[in-house]
Short mmCIF file of C-alpha atoms in Angstrom, two decimals:
data_model
loop_
_atom_site.label_atom_id
_atom_site.label_comp_id
_atom_site.label_asym_id
_atom_site.label_seq_id
_atom_site.Cartn_x
_atom_site.Cartn_y
_atom_site.Cartn_z
CA MET A 15 111.44 110.51 94.92
CA GLY A 16 113.15 108.38 97.51
CA ARG A 17 116.31 107.50 95.61
CA ASP A 18 119.64 109.15 96.38
CA VAL A 19 121.21 110.86 93.40
CA PRO A 20 124.61 112.54 93.01
CA ALA A 21 125.18 116.23 92.44
CA LEU A 22 125.27 116.62 88.66
CA VAL A 23 125.04 119.03 85.77
CA PHE A 24 122.91 117.62 82.96
CA THR A 25 123.77 117.95 79.27
CA ARG A 26 121.64 117.69 76.14
CA GLU A 27 123.19 114.27 75.58
CA ASP A 28 122.06 113.15 79.04
CA ARG A 29 118.50 114.09 78.20
CA ARG A 30 118.58 112.39 74.81
CA ARG A 31 119.91 109.14 76.33
CA TYR A 32 117.37 109.29 79.13
CA ARG A 33 114.46 109.72 76.70
CA ILE A 34 115.58 106.66 74.75
CA LYS A 35 116.15 104.63 77.90
CA MET A 36 112.72 105.54 79.30
CA GLN A 37 111.08 104.27 76.13
CA ASP A 38 113.09 101.05 76.41
CA CYS A 39 111.86 100.68 80.00
CA LEU A 40 108.28 101.32 78.93
CA ASP A 41 108.54 98.66 76.21
CA ALA A 42 109.99 96.17 78.71
CA PHE A 43 107.22 96.99 81.18
CA ALA A 44 104.59 96.33 78.52
CA GLN A 45 106.20 92.97 77.77
CA MET A 46 106.20 92.05 81.47
CA LEU A 47 102.50 92.89 81.69
CA ARG A 48 101.75 90.72 78.64
CA GLU A 49 103.72 87.82 80.10
CA SER A 50 102.23 88.11 83.64
CA ARG A 51 105.60 88.26 85.38
CA PHE A 52 104.39 89.94 88.58
CA GLU A 53 104.19 88.71 92.17
CA SER A 54 100.59 88.97 93.39
CA GLU A 55 99.75 85.77 95.28
CA ARG A 56 100.44 87.15 98.75
CA PRO A 57 99.66 90.88 98.48
CA GLN A 58 100.91 93.15 101.22
CA VAL A 59 100.16 96.61 102.54
CA GLY A 60 102.66 99.24 103.59
CA LEU A 61 102.83 102.59 105.33
CA GLU A 62 105.09 105.65 105.24
CA ILE A 63 104.69 108.52 107.68
CA GLU A 64 106.34 111.92 107.31
CA LEU A 65 106.94 113.87 110.52
CA ASN A 66 108.04 117.32 111.60
CA LEU A 67 110.77 118.08 114.11
CA VAL A 68 110.27 120.73 116.79
CA ASP A 69 112.28 122.07 119.70
CA ASP A 70 111.24 122.46 123.37
CA HIS A 71 109.00 125.40 122.40
CA ALA A 72 107.20 123.60 119.52
CA GLU A 73 109.10 125.70 116.98
CA PRO A 74 110.68 124.04 113.88
CA ALA A 75 113.94 122.24 114.66
CA MET A 76 116.33 122.05 111.68
CA ARG A 77 117.99 118.92 113.05
CA ASN A 78 117.07 115.95 110.85
CA ARG A 79 120.66 114.91 110.25
CA ASP A 80 121.42 114.85 113.99
CA VAL A 81 118.17 113.03 114.71
CA LEU A 82 118.85 110.39 112.07
CA GLU A 83 122.27 109.74 113.56
CA ALA A 84 120.71 109.40 117.00
CA ILE A 85 118.01 106.99 115.78
CA ALA A 86 120.46 104.90 113.72
CA ASP A 87 117.73 102.87 112.03
CA PRO A 88 117.53 102.36 108.24
CA ALA A 89 113.71 102.56 108.40
CA TRP A 90 114.14 106.32 108.90
CA SER A 91 115.25 108.76 106.21
CA THR A 92 115.46 112.46 105.46
CA GLU A 93 112.79 114.39 103.64
CA LEU A 94 113.01 117.66 101.73
CA GLY A 95 113.25 120.01 104.71
CA ARG A 96 115.74 119.85 107.55
CA PHE A 97 112.74 119.86 109.92
CA ASN A 98 111.31 116.67 108.31
CA LEU A 99 111.86 112.93 108.70
CA GLU A 100 110.10 109.89 107.23
CA ILE A 101 109.62 106.38 108.57
CA ASN A 102 108.95 103.45 106.29
CA ILE A 103 107.01 100.78 108.20
CA PRO A 104 107.88 97.27 106.90
CA PRO A 105 105.23 95.80 104.56
CA ARG A 106 102.89 93.15 105.91
CA ARG A 107 99.71 91.23 105.18
CA LEU A 108 96.71 93.33 106.16
CA THR A 109 95.48 90.87 108.81
CA ALA A 110 98.85 89.58 110.01
CA GLY A 111 99.55 89.31 113.72
CA GLY A 112 96.15 90.12 115.16
CA PRO A 113 94.23 93.36 115.72
CA ASP A 114 96.85 95.24 117.76
CA ALA A 115 100.05 94.09 116.08
CA TRP A 116 100.46 96.87 113.51
CA GLU A 117 99.59 99.61 115.97
CA ALA A 118 102.05 98.26 118.53
CA GLU A 119 104.79 98.08 115.88
CA ILE A 120 104.20 101.66 114.69
CA ARG A 121 103.91 103.14 118.17
CA GLY A 122 107.02 101.29 119.28
CA ALA A 123 109.03 102.62 116.34
CA LEU A 124 107.81 106.20 116.83
CA ASP A 125 108.30 106.19 120.60
CA HIS A 126 111.84 104.85 120.28
CA ALA A 127 112.72 107.43 117.64
CA ASP A 128 111.23 110.25 119.70
CA GLU A 129 113.31 109.20 122.69
CA ARG A 130 116.46 109.20 120.60
CA ALA A 131 115.57 112.57 119.01
CA ALA A 132 115.14 114.09 122.46
CA THR A 133 118.82 113.39 123.16
CA VAL A 134 119.71 116.01 120.53
CA GLY A 135 116.99 118.46 121.54
CA ALA A 136 114.30 117.60 118.98
CA TYR A 137 110.82 116.11 119.20
CA MET A 138 108.48 114.63 116.62
CA ILE A 139 104.98 115.69 115.65
CA MET A 140 102.62 114.01 113.17
CA VAL A 141 100.66 116.82 111.53
CA GLY A 142 99.84 117.82 107.95
CA ILE A 143 101.50 121.26 108.24
CA LEU A 144 103.42 122.36 111.31
CA PRO A 145 101.33 125.26 112.72
CA THR A 146 104.35 127.18 114.05
CA LEU A 147 106.14 127.19 110.69
CA ARG A 148 106.97 130.70 109.46
CA GLN A 149 107.78 131.62 105.90
CA SER A 150 111.28 132.53 107.04
CA ASP A 151 111.75 128.87 108.05
CA VAL A 152 111.51 127.57 104.47
CA GLY A 153 114.36 129.32 102.68
CA GLU A 154 117.22 127.58 100.91
CA ALA A 155 119.00 126.95 104.22
CA ALA A 156 116.14 124.64 105.22
CA LEU A 157 116.84 122.16 102.40
CA SER A 158 118.12 118.83 103.65
CA GLU A 159 121.75 118.13 102.91
CA ASN A 160 121.16 115.16 100.60
CA PRO A 161 122.28 116.28 97.09
CA ARG A 162 119.07 114.98 95.49
CA TYR A 163 117.04 117.80 97.03
CA ARG A 164 119.29 120.58 95.80
CA LEU A 165 119.42 118.95 92.38
CA LEU A 166 115.64 118.71 92.26
CA ASN A 167 115.36 122.34 93.38
CA GLU A 168 117.70 123.45 90.60
CA GLN A 169 115.82 121.51 87.95
CA VAL A 170 112.38 122.78 89.00
CA PHE A 171 113.51 126.40 88.79
CA ALA A 172 115.41 125.81 85.56
CA ALA A 173 112.12 124.57 84.08
CA ARG A 174 110.10 127.49 85.53
CA GLY A 175 112.55 130.27 84.84
CA GLU A 176 111.02 132.35 87.64
CA ASP A 177 110.06 132.27 91.33
CA LEU A 178 107.12 130.22 92.58
CA ARG A 179 103.88 132.09 93.20
CA ILE A 180 101.76 130.75 96.07
CA GLU A 181 98.18 132.01 96.33
CA ILE A 182 95.66 130.50 98.78
CA ASP A 183 92.32 131.98 99.81
CA GLY A 184 90.71 130.66 102.98
CA THR A 185 89.62 132.36 106.17
CA ASP A 186 92.78 134.43 105.60
CA ARG A 187 94.56 135.13 102.30
CA LEU A 188 98.11 134.12 101.45
CA ARG A 189 100.00 135.79 98.61
CA THR A 190 103.73 135.15 98.45
CA TYR A 191 106.67 134.13 96.27
CA ALA A 192 109.31 131.46 96.91
CA ASP A 193 112.73 131.11 95.33
CA THR A 194 113.14 127.45 96.37
CA ILE A 195 110.85 124.41 96.50
CA THR A 196 111.26 124.27 100.29
CA PRO A 197 107.64 125.35 100.97
CA GLU A 198 106.83 121.82 99.77
CA ALA A 199 108.56 120.57 102.94
CA ALA A 200 105.69 122.06 104.94
CA CYS A 201 103.49 119.25 103.53
CA THR A 202 103.84 116.09 105.61
CA SER A 203 101.71 113.12 104.68
CA THR A 204 100.68 109.57 105.41
CA GLN A 205 101.14 107.21 102.47
CA PHE A 206 99.29 103.90 102.31
CA HIS A 207 100.62 101.25 99.94
CA LEU A 208 98.51 98.44 98.52
CA GLN A 209 100.06 95.66 96.46
CA VAL A 210 97.76 94.51 93.65
CA SER A 211 97.93 92.27 90.61
CA PRO A 212 98.33 93.86 87.17
CA GLU A 213 94.83 92.66 86.29
CA GLU A 214 93.28 94.45 89.26
CA PHE A 215 95.48 97.55 89.30
CA ALA A 216 93.19 99.77 87.21
CA ASP A 217 90.15 98.93 89.36
CA TYR A 218 91.99 99.69 92.61
CA TRP A 219 93.48 102.92 91.27
CA ASN A 220 90.09 104.07 89.97
CA ALA A 221 88.49 103.24 93.33
CA ALA A 222 91.21 105.17 95.17
CA GLN A 223 90.65 108.19 92.94
CA ALA A 224 86.90 108.02 93.46
CA ILE A 225 87.20 108.18 97.26
CA ALA A 226 90.12 110.62 97.51
CA GLY A 227 87.84 113.53 98.38
CA VAL A 228 86.10 111.54 101.10
CA GLN A 229 89.45 110.55 102.61
CA VAL A 230 90.66 114.15 102.71
CA ALA A 231 87.42 115.49 104.19
CA LEU A 232 87.47 112.96 107.03
CA ALA A 233 91.16 113.32 107.87
CA ALA A 234 91.93 117.00 107.16
CA ASN A 235 94.69 118.18 109.51
CA SER A 236 96.41 121.18 107.89
CA PRO A 237 94.46 124.40 108.49
CA PHE A 238 97.41 126.75 109.13
CA LEU A 239 100.32 127.86 106.98
CA PHE A 240 102.74 130.72 107.69
CA GLU A 241 100.51 131.91 110.59
CA LYS A 242 97.42 132.13 108.36
CA GLU A 243 94.20 130.11 108.59
CA LEU A 244 93.55 128.80 105.09
CA TRP A 245 92.00 125.49 103.91
CA ASP A 246 91.17 122.63 106.28
CA GLU A 247 93.71 120.61 104.26
CA THR A 248 95.95 123.42 103.00
CA ARG A 249 98.60 120.83 102.25
CA ILE A 250 96.82 119.86 99.02
CA THR A 251 96.92 123.25 97.31
CA LEU A 252 100.33 124.12 98.77
CA PHE A 253 101.88 120.94 97.37
CA GLU A 254 100.30 121.57 93.98
CA GLN A 255 101.75 125.08 93.84
CA ALA A 256 105.13 124.51 95.50
CA THR A 257 106.29 121.94 92.93
CA ASP A 258 104.84 123.55 89.80
CA THR A 259 107.40 123.68 87.00
CA ARG A 260 105.09 125.71 84.74
CA PRO A 261 105.28 129.49 84.37
CA GLN A 262 101.91 131.18 83.85
CA GLU A 263 102.08 131.18 80.06
CA ILE A 264 102.61 127.41 80.00
CA LYS A 265 99.73 126.86 82.42
CA VAL A 266 97.22 128.64 80.21
CA GLN A 267 98.32 126.45 77.29
CA GLY A 268 96.97 123.46 79.19
CA VAL A 269 100.30 121.80 80.02
CA ARG A 270 99.75 119.30 82.82
CA PRO A 271 101.12 119.96 86.32
CA ARG A 272 103.57 117.58 87.98
CA VAL A 273 101.33 117.37 91.05
CA TRP A 274 98.41 115.82 89.30
CA PHE A 275 95.06 114.29 90.13
CA GLY A 276 94.89 112.92 86.60
CA GLU A 277 92.30 113.41 83.89
CA ARG A 278 90.60 110.05 83.25
CA TRP A 279 89.75 106.64 84.61
CA ILE A 280 92.27 104.05 83.45
CA THR A 281 92.05 100.53 82.05
CA SER A 282 95.62 99.42 82.86
CA VAL A 283 98.57 100.41 85.01
CA PHE A 284 100.39 100.89 81.72
CA ASP A 285 98.21 103.96 81.07
CA LEU A 286 99.82 105.84 83.95
CA PHE A 287 103.45 105.06 83.11
CA GLU A 288 102.79 105.80 79.45
CA GLU A 289 101.28 109.18 80.40
CA ASN A 290 104.37 109.93 82.47
CA VAL A 291 106.65 109.40 79.47
CA ARG A 292 104.33 111.17 77.01
CA TYR A 293 103.47 114.28 79.01
CA PHE A 294 106.34 115.11 81.35
CA PRO A 295 109.94 116.07 80.53
CA ALA A 296 112.60 114.55 82.74
CA LEU A 297 113.71 116.52 85.78
CA LEU A 298 116.54 114.15 86.68
CA PRO A 299 117.82 112.44 83.51
CA ILE A 300 120.11 109.92 85.20
CA CYS A 301 120.73 106.63 83.35
CA ASP A 302 122.04 103.37 84.75
CA ASP A 303 123.85 100.63 82.82
CA GLN A 304 121.12 97.98 82.85
CA PRO A 305 119.52 97.36 79.42
CA PRO A 306 115.90 96.44 80.27
CA LYS A 307 115.08 94.43 77.15
CA GLU A 308 118.27 92.36 77.26
CA THR A 309 117.73 91.77 80.99
CA LEU A 310 114.27 90.35 80.25
CA GLU A 311 115.61 88.17 77.45
CA ARG A 312 118.12 86.62 79.90
CA GLY A 313 115.22 85.70 82.15
CA ASP A 314 116.14 88.29 84.78
CA ILE A 315 113.99 91.07 86.20
CA PRO A 316 114.85 94.64 85.14
CA GLU A 317 114.86 97.44 87.69
CA LEU A 318 113.42 99.91 85.12
CA SER A 319 115.40 102.58 86.93
CA GLU A 320 114.76 105.43 84.53
CA LEU A 321 111.02 104.79 84.42
CA THR A 322 110.73 104.58 88.21
CA LEU A 323 112.93 107.63 88.84
CA HIS A 324 110.80 109.63 86.41
CA ASN A 325 107.65 108.33 88.12
CA GLY A 326 109.06 109.61 91.41
CA THR A 327 109.16 113.17 90.07
CA ILE A 328 105.48 113.13 89.01
CA TYR A 329 103.40 113.56 92.12
CA ARG A 330 100.10 111.82 91.46
CA TRP A 331 97.83 111.75 94.48
CA ASN A 332 97.45 108.03 93.82
CA ARG A 333 100.76 106.97 92.34
CA PRO A 334 101.59 103.69 90.57
CA VAL A 335 104.66 101.95 91.96
CA TYR A 336 106.78 99.31 90.22
CA ALA A 337 109.34 97.65 92.46
CA VAL A 338 111.46 94.53 92.68
CA ALA A 339 111.64 92.74 96.04
CA HIS A 340 113.36 89.39 96.60
CA ASP A 341 113.98 89.14 92.84
CA LYS A 342 110.25 89.38 92.09
CA PRO A 343 108.53 92.42 90.53
CA HIS A 344 105.28 93.73 91.93
CA LEU A 345 102.88 96.65 91.56
CA ARG A 346 101.44 98.92 94.24
CA VAL A 347 98.98 101.76 94.49
CA GLU A 348 100.54 104.46 96.67
CA ASN A 349 97.75 106.50 98.26
CA ARG A 350 99.24 109.94 99.00
CA VAL A 351 96.19 112.10 99.72
CA LEU A 352 96.21 112.11 103.54
CA PRO A 353 98.08 114.34 105.99
CA ALA A 354 100.16 112.92 108.80
CA GLY A 355 98.53 112.40 112.20
CA PRO A 356 97.07 113.32 114.50
CA THR A 357 97.66 109.95 116.23
CA VAL A 358 98.59 106.39 115.36
CA ALA A 359 95.01 105.40 116.24
CA ASP A 360 93.66 107.94 113.72
CA THR A 361 96.18 106.81 111.12
CA LEU A 362 95.20 103.16 111.36
CA SER A 363 91.50 103.99 111.24
CA ASN A 364 92.17 105.98 108.06
CA GLY A 365 94.01 102.97 106.67
CA ALA A 366 91.22 100.55 107.57
CA PHE A 367 88.67 102.80 105.86
CA TYR A 368 90.82 103.11 102.73
CA TYR A 369 91.71 99.42 102.42
CA GLY A 370 88.20 98.24 103.19
CA LEU A 371 86.37 100.73 100.98
CA THR A 372 88.58 100.22 97.92
CA ARG A 373 88.20 96.43 98.23
CA ALA A 374 84.41 96.72 98.41
CA LEU A 375 84.20 99.14 95.47
CA VAL A 376 86.35 96.86 93.32
CA GLU A 377 84.03 93.95 94.11
CA GLU A 378 80.86 95.82 93.06
CA ASP A 379 79.05 94.59 89.94
CA ARG A 380 78.71 98.13 88.61
CA PRO A 381 81.83 100.07 89.60
CA VAL A 382 81.42 103.59 90.95
CA TRP A 383 83.79 104.93 88.28
CA SER A 384 81.35 103.77 85.60
CA ARG A 385 78.67 105.97 87.22
CA MET A 386 80.74 109.02 88.13
CA SER A 387 82.68 111.41 85.93
CA PHE A 388 86.38 111.78 86.60
CA SER A 389 85.93 115.55 86.86
CA ALA A 390 83.40 115.00 89.68
CA ALA A 391 86.01 112.98 91.60
CA GLU A 392 88.56 115.75 91.13
CA GLU A 393 86.09 118.42 92.21
CA ASN A 394 85.28 116.37 95.32
CA PHE A 395 88.99 116.23 96.11
CA HIS A 396 89.53 119.99 96.10
CA THR A 397 86.20 120.76 97.77
CA ALA A 398 87.16 118.39 100.58
CA ALA A 399 90.59 119.99 100.94
CA ARG A 400 89.01 123.42 101.28
CA ASN A 401 86.09 122.55 103.60
CA GLY A 402 87.19 119.40 105.42
CA ILE A 403 84.55 117.48 107.31
CA ASP A 404 81.97 120.20 106.53
CA ALA A 405 82.31 119.51 102.79
CA ARG A 406 79.41 118.51 100.57
CA LEU A 407 80.53 115.93 98.01
CA TYR A 408 78.94 114.27 94.99
CA TRP A 409 78.25 110.53 94.97
CA PRO A 410 76.30 108.53 92.38
CA GLY A 411 72.75 107.78 93.48
CA MET A 412 72.90 110.39 96.27
CA GLY A 413 73.81 113.61 94.48
CA GLU A 414 75.63 116.29 96.48
CA VAL A 415 75.46 115.46 100.20
CA PRO A 416 77.34 116.27 103.41
CA VAL A 417 80.37 114.01 103.60
CA SER A 418 79.37 112.72 107.05
CA GLU A 419 76.00 111.61 105.70
CA LEU A 420 77.65 109.95 102.70
CA VAL A 421 80.05 108.01 104.93
CA LEU A 422 77.53 106.95 107.56
CA ARG A 423 74.78 105.94 105.11
CA ARG A 424 76.75 104.47 102.23
CA LEU A 425 80.52 104.17 102.56
CA LEU A 426 81.11 102.92 106.10
CA PRO A 427 79.04 99.74 105.54
CA LEU A 428 81.03 99.17 102.35
CA ALA A 429 84.32 99.59 104.24
CA HIS A 430 83.16 96.98 106.76
CA ARG A 431 82.29 94.66 103.90
CA GLY A 432 85.66 95.14 102.23
CA LEU A 433 87.58 94.41 105.42
CA GLU A 434 85.43 91.34 106.00
CA LEU A 435 86.30 90.11 102.50
CA SER A 436 89.96 90.65 103.44
CA GLY A 437 89.60 88.35 106.45
CA MET A 438 89.13 90.90 109.24
CA ASP A 439 86.43 89.95 111.73
CA ALA A 440 83.96 92.34 113.37
CA ALA A 441 85.80 92.49 116.71
CA TRP A 442 88.81 93.88 114.85
CA ARG A 443 86.91 96.10 112.40
CA GLU A 444 84.61 97.84 114.85
CA PRO A 445 87.25 99.76 116.87
CA LEU A 446 89.03 100.91 113.70
CA LEU A 447 86.02 102.00 111.69
CA GLY A 448 84.30 103.19 114.87
CA ILE A 449 86.78 106.08 114.93
CA ILE A 450 85.68 107.08 111.42
CA GLU A 451 82.04 106.80 112.49
CA GLN A 452 82.56 109.03 115.51
CA ARG A 453 84.38 111.65 113.46
CA CYS A 454 81.28 111.85 111.29
CA VAL A 455 78.87 111.88 114.25
CA THR A 456 80.79 114.60 116.11
CA GLY A 457 81.94 116.53 113.02
CA ARG A 458 85.45 116.69 114.45
CA ASN A 459 88.84 115.92 112.93
CA GLY A 460 92.35 117.33 113.31
CA ALA A 461 91.63 120.52 111.39
CA VAL A 462 88.55 121.28 113.50
CA TRP A 463 90.45 120.73 116.75
CA GLN A 464 93.36 122.91 115.64
CA LYS A 465 91.13 125.80 114.60
CA GLU A 466 88.93 125.69 117.69
CA THR A 467 91.87 125.41 120.07
CA TYR A 468 93.79 128.21 118.36
CA HIS A 469 90.80 130.56 118.50
CA ARG A 470 90.09 129.71 122.15
CA ILE A 471 93.69 130.58 123.08
CA ASP A 472 93.78 133.67 120.87
CA ASP A 473 90.45 135.00 122.14
CA SER A 474 91.10 134.35 125.82
CA SER A 475 94.79 135.17 126.16
CA HIS A 476 95.41 137.88 123.52
CA VAL A 477 99.00 136.69 123.18
CA GLY A 478 99.27 137.20 119.42
CA HIS A 479 98.74 134.81 116.53
CA HIS A 480 102.08 133.02 116.62
CA GLU A 481 102.09 132.49 120.37
CA ALA A 482 98.54 131.12 120.17
CA LEU A 483 99.63 128.73 117.44
CA ARG A 484 102.65 127.70 119.49
CA ARG A 485 100.54 126.95 122.58
CA MET A 486 98.06 125.03 120.47
CA THR A 487 100.89 122.99 118.96
CA GLN A 488 102.24 122.11 122.40
CA GLN A 489 98.80 120.86 123.42
CA TYR A 490 98.56 118.91 120.15
CA ILE A 491 101.84 117.11 120.90
CA ASP A 492 100.64 116.17 124.39
CA TYR A 493 97.39 114.67 123.07
CA MET A 494 99.22 112.98 120.19
CA HIS A 495 101.28 110.99 122.67
CA LEU A 496 98.16 109.86 124.53
CA ASN A 497 96.98 108.23 121.25
CA ALA A 498 93.33 109.00 121.90
CA PRO A 499 91.52 109.65 118.57
CA VAL A 500 91.35 113.33 117.71
CA HIS A 501 87.54 113.52 117.86
CA THR A 502 87.87 112.94 121.64
CA TRP A 503 90.38 115.76 122.26
CA PRO A 504 89.03 118.54 124.50
CA VAL A 505 89.19 122.22 123.58
CA ASP A 506 89.84 123.83 126.95
#
């Protein structure tokens, strides 16, 4: 939900008008799909990275407003917590500029921002959950100052009518309550965007859903929360629980959660927006003055503001995006399953694997989603979040297999093929996908490194859990800046 909104109190009339306006937007969207009004001739990819801010001791730094002022770059914005920031990397063609261009651009932007942040005593870390974060760090005072976050917090708890219950069983057990949505701020992610035509959207979304578990297993980087060792990608279950508007009685009635994997393969992008309107009440019923149908009849392009704002409060792991750029509408799949970090090199290898594999799966004569139940894809997703690179996942034709075997035998060759179809030659592909290959060969990703390093420090130094996590986090930051892939990081 990236749009700024004012501080408001909503009335019954606001909600009635918003419901009508959303249906008008949905009707206009359907008309645009029928009339093929979308830009798709030069598809682009995009990237957003959420980061944490820490101080000199690798503890959370509640300084995002000061850091934003120091950076002074519109590509950067606040996130939910005062210890979060987000950078939006400009969209580009996948193969634009040569093999090192995107990495150089991202590293340059991050290095510059980190230098500016240091002038106000803060430093950036790309990690799924900040290991030094304590529960006391995520109270109401940690909410960013932008009014949209407080408004969203109010609406979530108005819908729930009670505090959030967070329960996670891993190596340790977490049982706690929260009276704000700020625990969600602990979840920092990497979001890959892929522009697609309306005709191909369903295939790309289905492919992204099918591989979500594989992505999470390979890139898990969030094993610690509130000083407890939980899932390898704890961020998944934390995000699902920390934004849940349903009290227990509503859950058992089968009402769908707002953080949602989904429940079926789709045949059109319209399916997803129609589900949004049909299943989910509005959290932020804010209407603008643009009538979508009349705008279309004039030959102009509607913003569909109500539909897109509503879409931004439904947190699908692969989210549909409608946007207007340079007076032309387009559609994107926003892939939201991955944690941030550990390095830019790891991030770009994750992106290459995702873009290549989805392209190859879409090109197959018999799509994987025609051979795999949707429930199997969802089970893969949560199994991968719990067990990381040690997960065993289901894949058609192979049954349940270790994820490393699945990737090395079946999916990595497909990812190479997809990137080749996209115009990326072997000299460019090999270094990127080679990182994925070596993660599988070594069985090491960010979560593995964090756990092993924490236990080495804790066992050898006996300094206490939090101090061991703090020392591990300091080492993590040092290696992050070296930009060597995480499977090469030493544990000593």
